Tab-separated table of C-alpha atoms and ligand atoms in Angstrom:
chain	number	residue	atom	x	y	z
A	1	UNK	CA	0.000	0.000	0.000
A	2	UNK	CA	1.218	3.512	-0.786
A	3	UNK	CA	2.626	5.093	2.358
A	4	UNK	CA	0.954	8.448	2.122
A	5	UNK	CA	2.900	9.896	5.038
A	6	UNK	CA	6.410	8.995	3.865
A	7	UNK	CA	7.017	8.552	0.155
A	8	UNK	CA	10.709	7.796	0.635
A	9	UNK	CA	9.874	4.772	2.782
A	10	UNK	CA	8.364	3.118	-0.317
A	11	UNK	CA	11.611	3.213	-2.292
A	12	UNK	CA	13.599	0.001	-2.448
A	13	UNK	CA	16.643	1.352	-4.193
A	14	UNK	CA	17.790	4.689	-5.565
A	15	UNK	CA	18.882	4.173	-9.177
A	16	UNK	CA	19.836	7.716	-10.099
A	17	UNK	CA	20.585	10.562	-7.714
A	18	UNK	CA	19.596	14.161	-8.345
A	19	UNK	CA	23.288	15.020	-8.910
A	20	UNK	CA	23.701	12.274	-11.526
A	21	UNK	CA	20.533	13.326	-13.307
A	22	UNK	CA	21.445	17.018	-13.417
A	23	UNK	CA	24.986	16.281	-14.609
A	24	UNK	CA	23.652	14.115	-17.425
A	25	UNK	CA	21.046	16.712	-18.417
A	26	UNK	CA	23.815	19.327	-18.713
A	27	UNK	CA	25.793	16.972	-20.983
A	28	UNK	CA	22.753	16.318	-23.146
A	29	UNK	CA	22.029	20.033	-23.272
A	30	UNK	CA	25.508	20.748	-24.652
A	31	UNK	CA	25.056	18.128	-27.335
A	32	UNK	CA	21.611	19.411	-28.311
A	33	UNK	CA	22.934	22.993	-28.374
A	34	UNK	CA	25.609	21.860	-30.859
A	35	UNK	CA	23.237	19.803	-32.975
A	36	UNK	CA	20.526	22.445	-33.333
A	37	UNK	CA	22.623	25.583	-33.894
A	38	UNK	CA	20.968	27.803	-36.485
A	39	UNK	CA	17.719	25.823	-36.420
A	40	UNK	CA	14.206	26.718	-35.281
A	41	UNK	CA	13.888	24.352	-32.359
A	42	UNK	CA	10.557	23.583	-30.709
A	43	UNK	CA	10.641	21.607	-27.443
A	44	UNK	CA	7.489	19.570	-26.897
A	45	UNK	CA	6.972	17.992	-23.498
A	46	UNK	CA	4.622	15.064	-22.921
A	47	UNK	CA	2.752	15.781	-19.691
A	48	UNK	CA	2.794	15.100	-16.800
A	49	UNK	CA	5.877	12.974	-16.174
A	50	UNK	CA	8.199	15.203	-18.176
A	51	UNK	CA	7.795	18.292	-15.987
A	52	UNK	CA	11.018	18.204	-13.886
A	53	UNK	CA	13.093	16.864	-16.785
A	54	UNK	CA	11.667	19.476	-19.139
A	55	UNK	CA	12.463	22.361	-16.788
A	56	UNK	CA	16.094	21.311	-16.357
A	57	UNK	CA	16.593	20.278	-19.989
A	58	UNK	CA	15.233	23.510	-21.467
A	59	UNK	CA	17.641	25.530	-19.306
A	60	UNK	CA	20.551	23.311	-20.369
A	61	UNK	CA	19.918	24.137	-24.042
A	62	UNK	CA	21.653	27.416	-24.837
A	63	UNK	CA	19.576	28.335	-27.881
A	64	UNK	CA	16.566	30.411	-28.790
A	65	UNK	CA	13.731	27.843	-28.519
A	66	UNK	CA	9.949	27.707	-28.427
A	67	UNK	CA	8.299	25.578	-25.753
A	68	UNK	CA	5.070	23.642	-25.834
A	69	UNK	CA	3.322	20.742	-24.112
A	70	UNK	CA	0.892	18.005	-24.956
A	71	UNK	CA	-1.042	15.409	-23.040
A	72	UNK	CA	-1.879	11.958	-24.389
A	73	UNK	CA	-3.195	8.674	-23.167
A	74	UNK	CA	-3.190	5.353	-24.955
A	75	UNK	CA	-5.872	2.730	-25.396
A	76	UNK	CA	-5.406	-0.747	-24.000
A	77	UNK	CA	-2.440	-0.149	-21.750
A	78	UNK	CA	-1.380	-3.486	-20.327
A	79	UNK	CA	-3.440	-5.433	-22.856
A	80	UNK	CA	-3.098	-5.772	-26.610
A	81	UNK	CA	-2.822	-2.160	-27.607
A	82	UNK	CA	-4.040	-0.854	-30.909
A	83	UNK	CA	-1.374	1.801	-30.578
A	84	UNK	CA	-4.037	4.449	-30.934
A	85	UNK	CA	-3.650	7.562	-28.898
A	86	UNK	CA	-6.131	9.919	-27.349
A	87	UNK	CA	-4.825	13.458	-27.605
A	88	UNK	CA	-6.025	15.200	-24.455
A	89	UNK	CA	-4.109	18.373	-25.156
A	90	UNK	CA	-2.416	19.134	-28.456
A	91	UNK	CA	0.405	21.638	-28.907
A	92	UNK	CA	-0.452	25.243	-29.791
A	93	UNK	CA	2.559	26.004	-31.988
A	94	UNK	CA	2.524	25.471	-35.771
A	95	UNK	CA	5.527	23.172	-36.321
A	96	UNK	CA	5.622	23.252	-40.131
A	97	UNK	CA	9.213	23.733	-41.256
A	98	UNK	CA	10.523	23.667	-37.676
A	99	UNK	CA	12.753	21.194	-35.841
A	100	UNK	CA	10.788	19.410	-33.161
A	101	UNK	CA	12.361	17.714	-30.174
A	102	UNK	CA	9.899	15.682	-28.112
A	103	UNK	CA	10.816	15.428	-24.425
A	104	UNK	CA	9.591	12.408	-22.444
A	105	UNK	CA	10.247	10.969	-19.010
A	106	UNK	CA	10.670	7.348	-20.159
A	107	UNK	CA	10.638	5.420	-23.425
A	108	UNK	CA	9.241	1.980	-22.659
A	109	UNK	CA	7.097	0.102	-25.220
A	110	UNK	CA	7.368	3.049	-27.590
A	111	UNK	CA	3.616	3.088	-28.297
A	112	UNK	CA	3.080	6.607	-26.986
A	113	UNK	CA	5.963	8.179	-28.839
A	114	UNK	CA	5.409	6.290	-32.070
A	115	UNK	CA	1.925	7.786	-32.210
A	116	UNK	CA	3.100	11.282	-31.317
A	117	UNK	CA	5.906	11.190	-33.908
A	118	UNK	CA	3.491	10.027	-36.628
A	119	UNK	CA	1.019	12.749	-35.769
A	120	UNK	CA	3.718	15.427	-35.896
A	121	UNK	CA	5.238	14.144	-39.140
A	122	UNK	CA	1.923	14.758	-40.912
A	123	UNK	CA	2.363	18.475	-40.095
A	124	UNK	CA	5.529	18.656	-42.212
A	125	UNK	CA	8.131	19.798	-39.701
A	126	UNK	CA	11.797	19.971	-40.783
A	127	UNK	CA	12.540	17.117	-38.333
A	128	UNK	CA	11.093	15.241	-35.364
A	129	UNK	CA	13.352	13.624	-32.781
A	130	UNK	CA	12.998	12.220	-29.277
A	131	UNK	CA	14.849	13.181	-26.113
A	132	UNK	CA	14.051	10.952	-23.141
A	133	UNK	CA	15.388	11.021	-19.611
A	134	UNK	CA	15.121	7.233	-19.273
A	135	UNK	CA	15.206	4.452	-21.829
A	136	UNK	CA	13.874	0.977	-20.951
A	137	UNK	CA	14.887	-0.953	-24.116
A	138	UNK	CA	13.650	-4.330	-22.794
A	139	UNK	CA	10.091	-3.002	-22.819
A	140	UNK	CA	10.137	-2.021	-26.478
A	141	UNK	CA	7.279	-3.185	-28.703
A	142	UNK	CA	7.413	-0.506	-31.410
A	143	UNK	CA	10.471	0.433	-33.407
A	144	UNK	CA	11.106	3.799	-31.808
A	145	UNK	CA	14.507	5.138	-30.863
A	146	UNK	CA	15.512	8.230	-28.939
A	147	UNK	CA	18.081	10.525	-30.534
A	148	UNK	CA	18.992	11.545	-26.979
A	149	UNK	CA	18.571	9.266	-23.963
A	150	UNK	CA	19.779	10.165	-20.482
A	151	UNK	CA	20.062	6.740	-18.881
A	152	UNK	CA	19.204	3.146	-19.706
A	153	UNK	CA	17.157	1.541	-16.919
A	154	UNK	CA	16.387	-2.140	-16.237
A	155	UNK	CA	12.947	-3.616	-16.794
A	156	UNK	CA	11.662	-2.569	-13.356
A	157	UNK	CA	9.000	-0.066	-12.381
A	158	UNK	CA	10.700	3.176	-11.476
A	159	UNK	CA	9.341	6.360	-9.919
A	160	UNK	CA	10.564	9.850	-9.152
A	161	UNK	CA	11.862	12.814	-11.123
A	162	UNK	CA	8.439	13.040	-12.750
A	163	UNK	CA	7.598	9.331	-12.986
A	164	UNK	CA	4.597	8.204	-10.991
A	165	UNK	CA	2.866	5.197	-9.581
A	166	UNK	CA	-0.906	5.791	-9.214
A	167	UNK	CA	-0.228	9.519	-9.500
A	168	UNK	CA	2.254	9.645	-6.592
A	169	UNK	CA	6.057	9.935	-6.234
A	170	UNK	CA	6.519	12.387	-9.121
A	171	UNK	CA	8.094	14.941	-6.790
A	172	UNK	CA	10.914	12.698	-5.564
A	173	UNK	CA	14.105	14.453	-6.721
A	174	UNK	CA	15.721	11.115	-7.704
A	175	UNK	CA	14.760	7.983	-9.683
A	176	UNK	CA	14.181	4.841	-7.645
A	177	UNK	CA	12.633	1.378	-7.742
A	178	UNK	CA	9.399	0.968	-5.778
A	179	UNK	CA	9.148	-1.706	-3.096
A	180	UNK	CA	7.118	-4.664	-4.417
A	181	UNK	CA	4.656	-4.513	-1.497
A	182	UNK	CA	3.461	-1.136	-2.739
A	183	UNK	CA	1.894	-2.853	-5.776
A	184	UNK	CA	1.091	-6.223	-4.210
A	185	UNK	CA	-1.995	-5.369	-2.225
A	186	UNK	CA	-3.359	-3.191	-4.988
B	1	IMP	P1	5.304	3.586	-23.700
B	1	IMP	O1	4.226	4.065	-24.614
B	1	IMP	O2	5.121	2.176	-23.244
B	1	IMP	O3	6.705	3.864	-24.181
B	1	IMP	O4	5.010	4.355	-22.368
B	1	IMP	C1	5.680	5.393	-21.854
B	1	IMP	C2	4.868	5.851	-20.655
B	1	IMP	O5	4.581	4.751	-19.759
B	1	IMP	C3	5.656	6.835	-19.863
B	1	IMP	O6	5.368	8.161	-20.248
B	1	IMP	C4	5.215	6.545	-18.448
B	1	IMP	O7	4.055	7.277	-18.153
B	1	IMP	C5	4.817	5.101	-18.437
B	1	IMP	N1	5.878	4.235	-17.866
B	1	IMP	C6	6.571	3.266	-18.489
B	1	IMP	N2	7.453	2.681	-17.665
B	1	IMP	C7	7.322	3.310	-16.468
B	1	IMP	C8	7.971	3.158	-15.181
B	1	IMP	O8	8.880	2.347	-14.959
B	1	IMP	N3	7.549	3.994	-14.206
B	1	IMP	C9	6.576	4.932	-14.381
B	1	IMP	N4	5.948	5.109	-15.553
B	1	IMP	C10	6.315	4.299	-16.591
B	2	MG	MG1	3.608	9.174	-18.522
C-alpha cells in the first residue's frame, strides 16, 4: 500500500541521484545545443511525467527555442494495444518547417511516442526527434529510438523525477525502484 505519510519509505533502491541526473542533463544540453545551432527548435513535453526533466533540460539548451506541451493517453495499456492515442491536449505552436524535439520521461514500449511522432510528421516539420530522460529498451514493442537518452534503466518499475505510480512519487528528486509490497496489495 502507498505510504501516504512517507514517500521515501516506499523506495527500495535509488537508481539515479539528483546530482547524476542534473549532470547528465547538462551533458545532453551541450550536445543538443551543438546539434541544433541555427535551427528553429521547438521543445514539446509530454505531460505530466516530463515536468522536472523538461524544466532542467530547457535551461541546459543554450539556444533560442519555443516551448510547448501536450497530453496523451493510450488505449489498451497493459493489454493488446491498438497503438491508438487519445490526444487530451495538443500543442499550440505550428511546427511546419521547424525542428521538433519531443521530451519524455521514459521510453518503454514506444507506443506513446510512435503515435506522437506520426502525428507530428503529418504536419511537415523539418525534423522530429525524441529526447528521453530514461530508456527501458527491454520493454520495447514498437520500433522507436531516442536521438537523446539520459540513462538506460532495467525492466523494473521506477518512480521519481516526474515518474509516478498511481499519481504519486513524481516529486521525488531522484529515480528509484518501488518496493514490491506497494503494488502487491493493490
Ligand atoms: P510507452 O508508450 O510504453 O513507451 O510508455 C511510456 C509511458 O509509460 C511513460 O510516459 C510513463 O508514463 C509510463 N511508464 C513506463 N514505464 C514506467 C515506469 O517504470 N515507471 C513509471 N511510468 C512508466
Ligand atoms: Mg507518462
